[in-house]
XYZ file of C-alpha atoms in Angstrom:
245
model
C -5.141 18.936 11.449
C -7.275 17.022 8.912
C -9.852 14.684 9.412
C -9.399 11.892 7.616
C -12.363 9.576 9.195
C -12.506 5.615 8.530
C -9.480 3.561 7.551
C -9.582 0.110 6.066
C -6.338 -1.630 5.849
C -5.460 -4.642 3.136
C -2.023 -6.543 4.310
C -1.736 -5.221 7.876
C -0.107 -8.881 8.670
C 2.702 -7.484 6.526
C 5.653 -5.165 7.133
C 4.482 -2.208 5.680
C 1.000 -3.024 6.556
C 1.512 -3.101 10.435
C 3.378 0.156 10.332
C 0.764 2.006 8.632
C -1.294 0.870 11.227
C 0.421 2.171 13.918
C 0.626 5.298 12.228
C -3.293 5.409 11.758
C -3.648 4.288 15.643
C -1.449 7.322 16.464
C -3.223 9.285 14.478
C -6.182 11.213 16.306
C -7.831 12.324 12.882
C -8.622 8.536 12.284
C -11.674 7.370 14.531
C -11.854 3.895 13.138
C -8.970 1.031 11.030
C -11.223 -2.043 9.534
C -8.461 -4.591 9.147
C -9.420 -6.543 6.133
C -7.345 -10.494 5.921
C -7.528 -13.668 5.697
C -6.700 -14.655 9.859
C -7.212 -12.187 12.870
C -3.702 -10.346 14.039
C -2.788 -11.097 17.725
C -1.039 -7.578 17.540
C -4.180 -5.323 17.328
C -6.273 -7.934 19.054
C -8.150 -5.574 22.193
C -7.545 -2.388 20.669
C -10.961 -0.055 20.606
C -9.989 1.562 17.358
C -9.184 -1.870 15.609
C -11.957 -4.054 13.815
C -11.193 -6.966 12.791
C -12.814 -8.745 9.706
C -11.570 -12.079 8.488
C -12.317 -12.789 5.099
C -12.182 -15.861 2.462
C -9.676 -14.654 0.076
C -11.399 -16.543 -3.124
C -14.561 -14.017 -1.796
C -12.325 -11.073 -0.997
C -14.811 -8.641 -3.449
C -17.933 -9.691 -1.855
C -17.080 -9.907 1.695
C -15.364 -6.817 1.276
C -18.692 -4.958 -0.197
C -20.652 -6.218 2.741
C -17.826 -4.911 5.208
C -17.878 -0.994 3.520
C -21.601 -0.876 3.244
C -21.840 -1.852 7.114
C -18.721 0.531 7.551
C -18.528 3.430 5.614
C -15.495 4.193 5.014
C -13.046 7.321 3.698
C -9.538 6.205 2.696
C -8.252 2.381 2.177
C -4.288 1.472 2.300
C -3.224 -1.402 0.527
C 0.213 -3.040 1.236
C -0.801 -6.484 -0.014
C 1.540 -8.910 -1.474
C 4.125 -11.966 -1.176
C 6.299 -11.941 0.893
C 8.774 -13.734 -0.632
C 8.095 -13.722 -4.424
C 10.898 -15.934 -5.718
C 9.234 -18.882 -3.908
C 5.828 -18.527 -5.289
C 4.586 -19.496 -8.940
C 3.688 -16.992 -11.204
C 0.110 -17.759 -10.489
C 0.401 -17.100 -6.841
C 2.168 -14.220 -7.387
C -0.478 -12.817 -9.554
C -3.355 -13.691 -7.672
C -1.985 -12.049 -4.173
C -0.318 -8.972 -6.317
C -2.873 -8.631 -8.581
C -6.164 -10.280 -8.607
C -6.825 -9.727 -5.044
C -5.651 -6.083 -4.406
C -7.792 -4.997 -7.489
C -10.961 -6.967 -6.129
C -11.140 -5.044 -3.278
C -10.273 -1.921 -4.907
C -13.522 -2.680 -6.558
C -15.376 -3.220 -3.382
C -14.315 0.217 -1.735
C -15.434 2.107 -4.892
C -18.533 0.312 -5.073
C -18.708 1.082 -1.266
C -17.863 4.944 -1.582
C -14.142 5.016 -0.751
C -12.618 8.302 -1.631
C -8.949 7.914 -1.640
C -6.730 4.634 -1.748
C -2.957 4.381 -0.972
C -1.110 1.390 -2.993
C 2.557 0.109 -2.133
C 3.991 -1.336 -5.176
C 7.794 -1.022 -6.412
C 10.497 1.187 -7.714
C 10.211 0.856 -11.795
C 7.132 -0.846 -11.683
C 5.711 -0.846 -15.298
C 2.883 -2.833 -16.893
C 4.810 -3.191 -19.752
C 8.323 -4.888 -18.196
C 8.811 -8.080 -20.038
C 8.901 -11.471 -18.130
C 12.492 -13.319 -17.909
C 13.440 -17.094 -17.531
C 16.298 -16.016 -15.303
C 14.455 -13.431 -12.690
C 11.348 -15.814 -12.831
C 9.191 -14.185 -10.333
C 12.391 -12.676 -8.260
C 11.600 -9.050 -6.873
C 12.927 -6.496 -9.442
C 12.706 -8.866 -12.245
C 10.743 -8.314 -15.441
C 7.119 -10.430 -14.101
C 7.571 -8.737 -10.888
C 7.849 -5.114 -12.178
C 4.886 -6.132 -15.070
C 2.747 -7.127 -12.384
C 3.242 -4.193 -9.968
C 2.395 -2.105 -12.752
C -0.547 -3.885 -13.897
C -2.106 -3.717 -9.918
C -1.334 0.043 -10.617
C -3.481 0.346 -14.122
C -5.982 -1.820 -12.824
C -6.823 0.158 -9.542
C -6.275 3.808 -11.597
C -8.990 2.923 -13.652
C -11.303 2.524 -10.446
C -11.326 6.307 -10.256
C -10.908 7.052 -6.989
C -11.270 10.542 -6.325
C -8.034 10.403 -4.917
C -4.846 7.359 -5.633
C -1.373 7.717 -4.189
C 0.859 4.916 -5.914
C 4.009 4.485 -3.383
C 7.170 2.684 -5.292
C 9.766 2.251 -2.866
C 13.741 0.708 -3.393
C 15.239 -1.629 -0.887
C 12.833 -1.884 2.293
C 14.857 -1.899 5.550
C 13.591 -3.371 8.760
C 11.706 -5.361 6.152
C 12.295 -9.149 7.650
C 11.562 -10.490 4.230
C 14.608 -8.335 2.885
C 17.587 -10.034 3.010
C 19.742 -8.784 6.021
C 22.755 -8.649 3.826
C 20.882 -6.029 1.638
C 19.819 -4.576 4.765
C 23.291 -3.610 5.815
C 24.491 -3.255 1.978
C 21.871 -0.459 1.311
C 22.559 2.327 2.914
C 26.334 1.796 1.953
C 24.965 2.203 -1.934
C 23.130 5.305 -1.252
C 25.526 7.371 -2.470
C 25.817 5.749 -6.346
C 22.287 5.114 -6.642
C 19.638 7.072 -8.537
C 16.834 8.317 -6.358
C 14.711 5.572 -6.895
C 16.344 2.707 -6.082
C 17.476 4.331 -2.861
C 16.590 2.344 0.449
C 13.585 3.402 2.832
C 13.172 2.365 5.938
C 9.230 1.036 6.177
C 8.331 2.923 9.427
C 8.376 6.101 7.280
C 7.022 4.429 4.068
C 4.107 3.836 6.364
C 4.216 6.999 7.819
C 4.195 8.381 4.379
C 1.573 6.073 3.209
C -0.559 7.861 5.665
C -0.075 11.270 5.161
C -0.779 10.964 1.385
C -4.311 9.968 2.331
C -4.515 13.575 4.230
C -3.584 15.147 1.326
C -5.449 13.268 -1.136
C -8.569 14.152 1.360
C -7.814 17.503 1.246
C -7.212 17.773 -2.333
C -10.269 16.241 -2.936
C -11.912 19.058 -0.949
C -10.760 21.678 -3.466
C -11.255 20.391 -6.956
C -13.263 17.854 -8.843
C -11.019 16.216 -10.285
C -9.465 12.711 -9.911
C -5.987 13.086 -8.751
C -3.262 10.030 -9.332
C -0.448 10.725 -7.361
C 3.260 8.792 -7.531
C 5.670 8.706 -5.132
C 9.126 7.336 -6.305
C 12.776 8.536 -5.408
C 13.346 12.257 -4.348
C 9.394 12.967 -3.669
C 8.780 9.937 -1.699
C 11.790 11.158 0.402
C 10.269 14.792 0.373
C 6.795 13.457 1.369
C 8.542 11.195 4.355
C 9.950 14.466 5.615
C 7.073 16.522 5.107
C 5.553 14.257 7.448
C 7.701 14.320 10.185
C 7.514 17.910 10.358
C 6.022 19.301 13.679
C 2.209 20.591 13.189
């Protein structure tokens, strides 16, 4: 078993968020989850483990340095983003996918955060090129440009350790379509690795072991490790951690 310490969470209102959580909460290697956002969650609300810190978004940096020098803190997971791009402006989108995830990836370096896990998207790429007709739609060209551009910014925090997660289709996802929830896993078959679906219990799961073995890893060399999980080895890593101690 590896210790993995202090856990600070960025989106936990989310999907993906709220199951990493419970996966942290499970965990008995975690002794403490700082839930960073912008209104207190009724769902961990009385739990021991669970702090709570609400923050003004527009000071996300600073209140988020204050939080990690009061906390110290080992490993941060941020699952921050809209929920529903298509109905946002380009602006929005950018601030909550961009601006605001790399602010407080600047906080827990400044604060002495060793290793951050980052959900972004299948084919995300800093240089995809906007289109009139995706807008700011999921999988179009802004979409992927900006979930590549959260990816460069936070890189070039050097963390000791960075686990980029770029999942396809999210099931059990309520801001996925339920017709693409059923349509997925009839695609699976004539779909390239991926753009296969994942089911977000075990993205979180996954999400979570990463930080173990960016801990570890950090343990044995002096290095800074960037680590990406897309298609086959994010399925590899999901079973990996299932597997019985």
């Amino acid at each position: 078993a590896e210790y993995m310490g202090v856990a600070c969470v960025l989106g936990a209102s989310g999907n993906v968020g709220g199951c990493a959580v419970r996966h942290l909460l499970a965990d008995p290697n975690c002794s403490k989850i700082l839930l960073v956002g912008r209104k207190k969650l009724e769902a961990f609300d009385g739990n021991d483990k669970i702090q709570q810190h609400v923050v003004k978004m527009e000071q996300l940096r600073e209140e988020s340095e204050r939080i990690f020098k009061e906390n110290p803190t080992d490993l941060c997971i941020i699952t921050m983003g809209c929920g529903q791009p298509s109905k946002v402006t380009p602006e929005e989108l950018e601030n909550v996918d961009v601006t605001l995830p790399s602010e407080f990836s600047i906080a827990a370096k400044n604060g002495g955060v060793r290793h951050v896990s980052l959900v972004t998207c299948a084919a995300a790429n800093i240089n995809a090129k906007p289109s009139k007709l995706t807008g700011t739609a999921a999988g179009g060209g802004l979409y992927l440009h900006l979930k590549g551009k959260v990816e460069d910014n936070i890189t070039k925090q050097q963390f000791r350790s960075f686990s980029i997660f770029r999942p396809g289709t999210l099931i059990g996802n309520t801001n996925t379509p339920a017709f693409f929830n059923w349509l997925a896993p009839h695609l699976r078959w004539a779909l390239p690795a991926k753009y296969k679906d994942i089911h977000i219990d075990d993205l979180g799961l996954a999400m979570v072991y990463a930080t173990k073995i960016g801990l570890k890893q950090e343990k044995q060399n002096n290095e800074n490790v960037v680590s990406i999980y897309e298609g086959q080895n994010l399925f590899d890593l999901v079973d990996e951690a299932k597997k019985p101690i």
